[in-house]
Coordinates of C-alpha atoms in Angstrom, one line a residue:
M1 CA 129.2 66.5 -170.2
S2 CA 125.4 66.9 -170.1
S3 CA 123.3 63.7 -170.2
R4 CA 120.1 63.1 -172.2
Y5 CA 117.1 61.8 -170.3
T6 CA 114.2 60.0 -171.9
F7 CA 111.3 57.9 -170.8
G8 CA 111.0 54.4 -172.2
G9 CA 107.3 53.6 -171.9
D10 CA 105.7 53.7 -168.5
E11 CA 108.4 51.9 -166.5
H12 CA 111.8 52.9 -167.7
I13 CA 114.1 56.0 -167.8
F14 CA 117.0 55.9 -170.2
V15 CA 120.0 58.1 -169.6
E16 CA 122.6 58.7 -172.3
V17 CA 125.7 60.1 -170.8
N18 CA 127.4 60.6 -174.2
E19 CA 126.9 59.5 -177.8
E20 CA 130.4 58.1 -178.0
M21 CA 132.2 55.8 -175.6
S22 CA 134.9 57.2 -173.4
L23 CA 136.2 56.4 -170.0
E24 CA 134.8 59.7 -168.7
A25 CA 131.3 58.7 -169.9
F26 CA 131.7 55.2 -168.5
F27 CA 132.8 56.5 -165.1
K28 CA 129.9 58.9 -164.9
A29 CA 127.4 56.2 -165.8
L30 CA 128.9 53.8 -163.3
S31 CA 128.9 56.5 -160.6
M32 CA 125.3 57.3 -161.2
T33 CA 124.1 53.7 -161.2
N34 CA 126.1 53.0 -158.1
A35 CA 124.4 56.0 -156.4
V36 CA 121.0 54.7 -157.5
R37 CA 121.8 51.3 -156.0
N38 CA 123.1 52.7 -152.8
A39 CA 120.1 55.1 -152.3
D40 CA 117.7 52.1 -152.4
I41 CA 115.0 54.3 -154.0
R42 CA 111.5 53.0 -153.3
G43 CA 110.0 51.8 -156.6
V44 CA 113.3 51.2 -158.5
T45 CA 113.2 47.5 -159.6
E46 CA 116.2 47.2 -162.0
I47 CA 119.4 49.0 -162.8
C48 CA 121.0 48.3 -166.2
P49 CA 124.4 50.0 -166.8
A50 CA 125.9 50.1 -170.3
N51 CA 129.0 51.5 -172.0
A52 CA 128.1 55.2 -171.9
S53 CA 124.5 55.1 -170.8
F54 CA 122.1 53.3 -168.4
Q55 CA 118.5 52.4 -167.9
I56 CA 116.4 52.4 -164.8
K57 CA 113.3 50.3 -164.5
F58 CA 110.7 51.4 -161.9
D59 CA 107.2 50.8 -160.6
P60 CA 105.1 53.9 -161.4
D61 CA 102.7 52.9 -158.6
L62 CA 105.4 53.3 -156.1
I63 CA 107.3 56.4 -157.4
H64 CA 106.1 59.1 -159.8
P65 CA 108.2 59.1 -163.1
D66 CA 108.9 62.8 -162.7
D67 CA 110.1 62.4 -159.2
L68 CA 112.6 59.7 -160.2
M69 CA 113.7 61.8 -163.2
S70 CA 114.4 64.7 -160.8
E71 CA 116.3 62.4 -158.4
L72 CA 118.5 61.1 -161.2
K73 CA 119.4 64.6 -162.4
R74 CA 120.3 65.5 -158.8
M75 CA 122.6 62.5 -158.7
E76 CA 124.2 63.7 -161.9
E77 CA 125.0 67.0 -160.4
I78 CA 126.8 65.2 -157.5
A79 CA 128.6 62.8 -159.9
D80 CA 130.0 65.8 -161.9
K81 CA 131.6 67.1 -158.7
E82 CA 133.1 63.8 -157.4
E83 CA 136.6 62.6 -158.2
A84 CA 136.5 59.6 -160.5
V85 CA 138.2 57.0 -158.4
L86 CA 137.3 53.3 -158.4
N87 CA 138.1 50.5 -156.1
T88 CA 138.2 47.5 -158.4
R89 CA 140.3 44.5 -159.5
I90 CA 142.7 43.7 -162.3
I91 CA 142.4 40.2 -163.8
E92 CA 144.7 38.2 -166.0
I93 CA 142.9 36.3 -168.8
P94 CA 144.9 33.7 -170.7
V95 CA 144.2 33.8 -174.5
Y96 CA 145.3 31.2 -177.1
Y97 CA 145.5 33.5 -180.2
Q98 CA 145.0 32.0 -183.7
D99 CA 143.6 28.8 -182.2
P100 CA 142.3 26.0 -184.5
W101 CA 138.7 26.1 -183.3
T102 CA 137.9 29.8 -184.0
H103 CA 140.0 29.4 -187.2
E104 CA 137.8 26.5 -188.4
T105 CA 134.7 28.5 -187.6
L106 CA 135.9 31.7 -189.3
M107 CA 136.8 29.8 -192.5
R108 CA 133.2 28.5 -192.7
F109 CA 131.9 32.1 -192.9
R110 CA 134.4 33.8 -195.2
E111 CA 131.6 34.9 -197.6
R112 CA 130.3 37.1 -194.8
H113 CA 133.6 38.8 -194.2
Q114 CA 135.2 42.0 -195.5
D115 CA 138.3 40.1 -196.7
P116 CA 137.5 36.5 -197.6
E117 CA 141.2 35.9 -198.4
A118 CA 142.5 36.7 -194.9
T119 CA 141.7 35.4 -191.4
D120 CA 140.0 37.7 -189.0
I121 CA 143.2 38.6 -187.1
E122 CA 145.2 39.1 -190.4
Y123 CA 142.5 41.5 -191.6
A124 CA 142.5 43.3 -188.2
A125 CA 146.3 43.7 -188.2
R126 CA 146.3 45.0 -191.8
I127 CA 143.6 47.7 -191.4
N128 CA 145.1 48.9 -188.1
G129 CA 148.5 49.4 -189.7
Y130 CA 150.5 46.5 -188.2
D131 CA 153.1 44.7 -190.2
T132 CA 152.6 41.3 -188.7
V133 CA 149.9 39.4 -186.7
A134 CA 152.5 39.1 -183.9
D135 CA 152.7 42.9 -183.7
F136 CA 148.9 43.1 -183.6
I137 CA 148.7 40.5 -180.8
Q138 CA 151.3 42.5 -178.9
A139 CA 149.1 45.7 -179.3
H140 CA 145.9 43.8 -178.3
S141 CA 147.5 42.2 -175.2
A142 CA 150.0 44.7 -173.9
S143 CA 147.7 47.2 -172.3
P144 CA 144.9 46.7 -169.8
W145 CA 141.2 46.9 -170.7
F146 CA 138.1 48.2 -168.8
V147 CA 135.0 46.0 -168.6
S148 CA 132.5 48.7 -169.5
M149 CA 129.4 46.6 -169.4
V150 CA 128.2 43.0 -169.1
G151 CA 125.3 41.7 -171.1
F152 CA 123.8 41.1 -174.6
V153 CA 124.1 37.4 -173.7
S154 CA 124.5 36.2 -170.1
G155 CA 128.0 37.0 -168.7
L156 CA 129.5 38.5 -171.9
P157 CA 131.9 41.4 -171.1
F158 CA 132.5 44.4 -173.4
L159 CA 136.0 45.6 -172.9
Y160 CA 137.4 49.1 -173.7
Q161 CA 141.1 49.5 -174.4
M162 CA 143.0 51.7 -171.9
V163 CA 145.2 53.6 -174.3
D164 CA 145.0 57.1 -175.9
R165 CA 142.5 57.4 -178.7
K166 CA 145.0 57.3 -181.6
R167 CA 146.3 53.9 -180.4
Q168 CA 142.9 52.2 -180.0
I169 CA 142.2 49.2 -182.2
Q170 CA 139.2 49.7 -184.5
V171 CA 137.8 46.7 -186.4
P172 CA 134.3 46.4 -188.0
K173 CA 132.0 43.5 -187.4
Y174 CA 131.3 40.9 -190.0
L175 CA 129.3 42.1 -193.0
R176 CA 126.6 39.5 -192.0
P177 CA 126.6 37.8 -188.6
R178 CA 127.8 34.2 -188.3
T179 CA 125.4 31.5 -187.1
D180 CA 128.1 30.0 -184.9
T181 CA 130.9 31.2 -182.5
P182 CA 132.8 28.9 -180.2
R183 CA 132.3 29.4 -176.5
L184 CA 134.9 31.6 -174.9
T185 CA 136.0 33.1 -178.1
V186 CA 137.9 36.4 -177.7
G187 CA 136.2 38.7 -180.3
Y188 CA 136.4 42.3 -181.5
G189 CA 133.9 44.7 -183.0
G190 CA 134.2 48.5 -183.3
C191 CA 136.3 49.7 -180.4
F192 CA 135.3 46.8 -178.1
S193 CA 136.9 43.4 -177.3
C194 CA 134.7 40.7 -175.8
I195 CA 134.6 37.1 -174.6
Y196 CA 131.7 35.0 -175.9
S197 CA 130.4 33.4 -172.7
V198 CA 128.4 30.8 -174.6
R199 CA 128.4 29.2 -178.0
G200 CA 126.1 31.0 -180.5
A201 CA 125.7 33.4 -183.3
G202 CA 127.9 36.5 -183.5
G203 CA 129.4 39.2 -185.7
Y204 CA 132.6 40.2 -184.0
Q205 CA 136.0 39.3 -185.5
M206 CA 137.5 36.2 -183.8
F207 CA 141.1 36.4 -182.6
G208 CA 141.5 33.5 -180.2
I209 CA 140.0 31.6 -177.3
T210 CA 140.4 31.5 -173.5
P211 CA 140.2 28.3 -171.4
M212 CA 138.8 30.3 -168.5
P213 CA 135.0 29.9 -168.0
I214 CA 133.3 33.3 -167.3
Y215 CA 129.7 32.1 -166.9
D216 CA 128.4 29.1 -165.0
P217 CA 124.6 28.9 -164.3
E218 CA 125.2 25.8 -162.2
Q219 CA 127.9 27.6 -160.2
K220 CA 130.1 24.5 -160.1
V221 CA 133.3 26.4 -161.1
N222 CA 135.3 27.1 -158.0
Y223 CA 135.6 30.9 -158.6
L224 CA 132.0 31.3 -159.7
K225 CA 130.3 29.7 -156.6
D226 CA 129.3 33.2 -155.2
F227 CA 127.8 34.4 -158.5
L228 CA 127.3 32.7 -161.9
V229 CA 128.7 35.7 -163.9
F230 CA 132.4 36.4 -163.5
F231 CA 132.8 40.0 -164.8
K232 CA 131.3 43.2 -163.5
P233 CA 131.5 46.8 -164.9
G234 CA 134.7 48.4 -163.7
D235 CA 136.9 45.3 -163.8
I236 CA 140.3 45.7 -165.5
V237 CA 141.5 42.9 -167.7
K238 CA 145.0 42.1 -168.9
W239 CA 145.2 39.5 -171.8
K240 CA 148.0 37.0 -171.5
P241 CA 149.0 35.2 -174.7
I242 CA 149.5 31.5 -174.2
T243 CA 150.6 28.6 -176.3
R244 CA 148.6 25.5 -177.3
E245 CA 150.4 23.5 -174.5
E246 CA 149.6 26.2 -171.9
Y247 CA 146.0 26.2 -173.1
E248 CA 145.7 22.4 -172.7
R249 CA 147.2 22.6 -169.3
N250 CA 144.8 25.4 -168.2
L251 CA 141.9 23.4 -169.7
K252 CA 142.9 20.4 -167.5
E253 CA 142.9 22.6 -164.5
V254 CA 139.5 23.9 -165.4
E255 CA 138.2 20.4 -165.8
A256 CA 139.7 19.5 -162.4
N257 CA 138.2 22.7 -160.9
T258 CA 141.6 23.8 -159.7
F259 CA 142.1 26.7 -162.2
S260 CA 142.3 30.0 -160.4
P261 CA 142.6 33.3 -162.3
R262 CA 145.2 35.8 -161.2
I263 CA 143.3 38.7 -159.5
R264 CA 144.6 41.7 -157.6
E265 CA 142.7 44.5 -155.9
V266 CA 143.6 48.0 -157.2
V267 CA 142.5 51.6 -156.9
F268 CA 142.0 53.4 -160.3
S269 CA 142.0 57.2 -160.6
L270 CA 140.7 58.5 -163.9
D271 CA 142.5 61.8 -163.4
D272 CA 145.9 60.0 -162.8
F273 CA 145.2 57.9 -165.9
N274 CA 144.5 61.0 -168.1
R275 CA 147.7 62.7 -166.8
D276 CA 149.9 59.6 -167.5
I277 CA 148.2 56.8 -169.4
D278 CA 151.3 54.6 -169.9
G279 CA 152.6 55.2 -166.3
T280 CA 149.2 54.3 -164.8
N281 CA 149.0 51.1 -166.9
A282 CA 152.5 50.2 -165.9
K283 CA 151.6 50.5 -162.2
L284 CA 148.5 48.4 -162.7
L285 CA 150.6 45.7 -164.3
E286 CA 153.1 45.9 -161.5
V287 CA 150.3 45.1 -159.0
L288 CA 149.0 42.3 -161.1
N289 CA 152.4 40.6 -161.4
A290 CA 153.4 41.2 -157.8
G291 CA 153.6 38.1 -155.5

């Protein structure tokens, strides 16, 4: 896998690991950005990882662009030889699928949708070959997801499904973006799921909502006191379908600042995953549910 390097003006280098998203491309981009961060290269001012690419901002008065380019290519040679192993965490995220708030919102924007006669999740279930919405929710929530990048708006995670390519859910974005999306909506566009960290415009299909805050600029939420953004690239997420009653109970815990997401530390090996996807996922879920 050979990356493509380009300069972005006088202060940026953009590195495209691959034109399409894959866990291999993600791991290589993550390995290289971690290497840049650990090297503490003089003149590097910002590191921005993405799904299968990354961008480095630098001060050309402190490091020559060609020197930084050469250093990045050297790091790629090292990354290609390293075993793709990640010390990370698996997190359980409660989701109230087909909730009334995203439903009210999606009904206001049916003229912008591919199928005005169906809800977003009904449409997604149909085009992915599922007989019922319940079957689709099972497919969406049964396997883990990788957080491949965080951004676009503050704290918003993009999540990539950890199944073989033929089982991956694919759903197009709205024909025209909405002007409104409820905060903490669980959305879907292309091959990525996401959580809208704030209320605002959006074009992803809306499947449900989580009671769990993932972005707190005031850092008052008990599990966001160390950093205002919850997710980081490399996190593994397991969706947990919940009822309206469970959602209301979780919401009260959030309001009382006693809600605590279930989090476990794990070691993830890409080679092990590629050898046995379902077996690796089962082991991850065993760790999550232990204790």
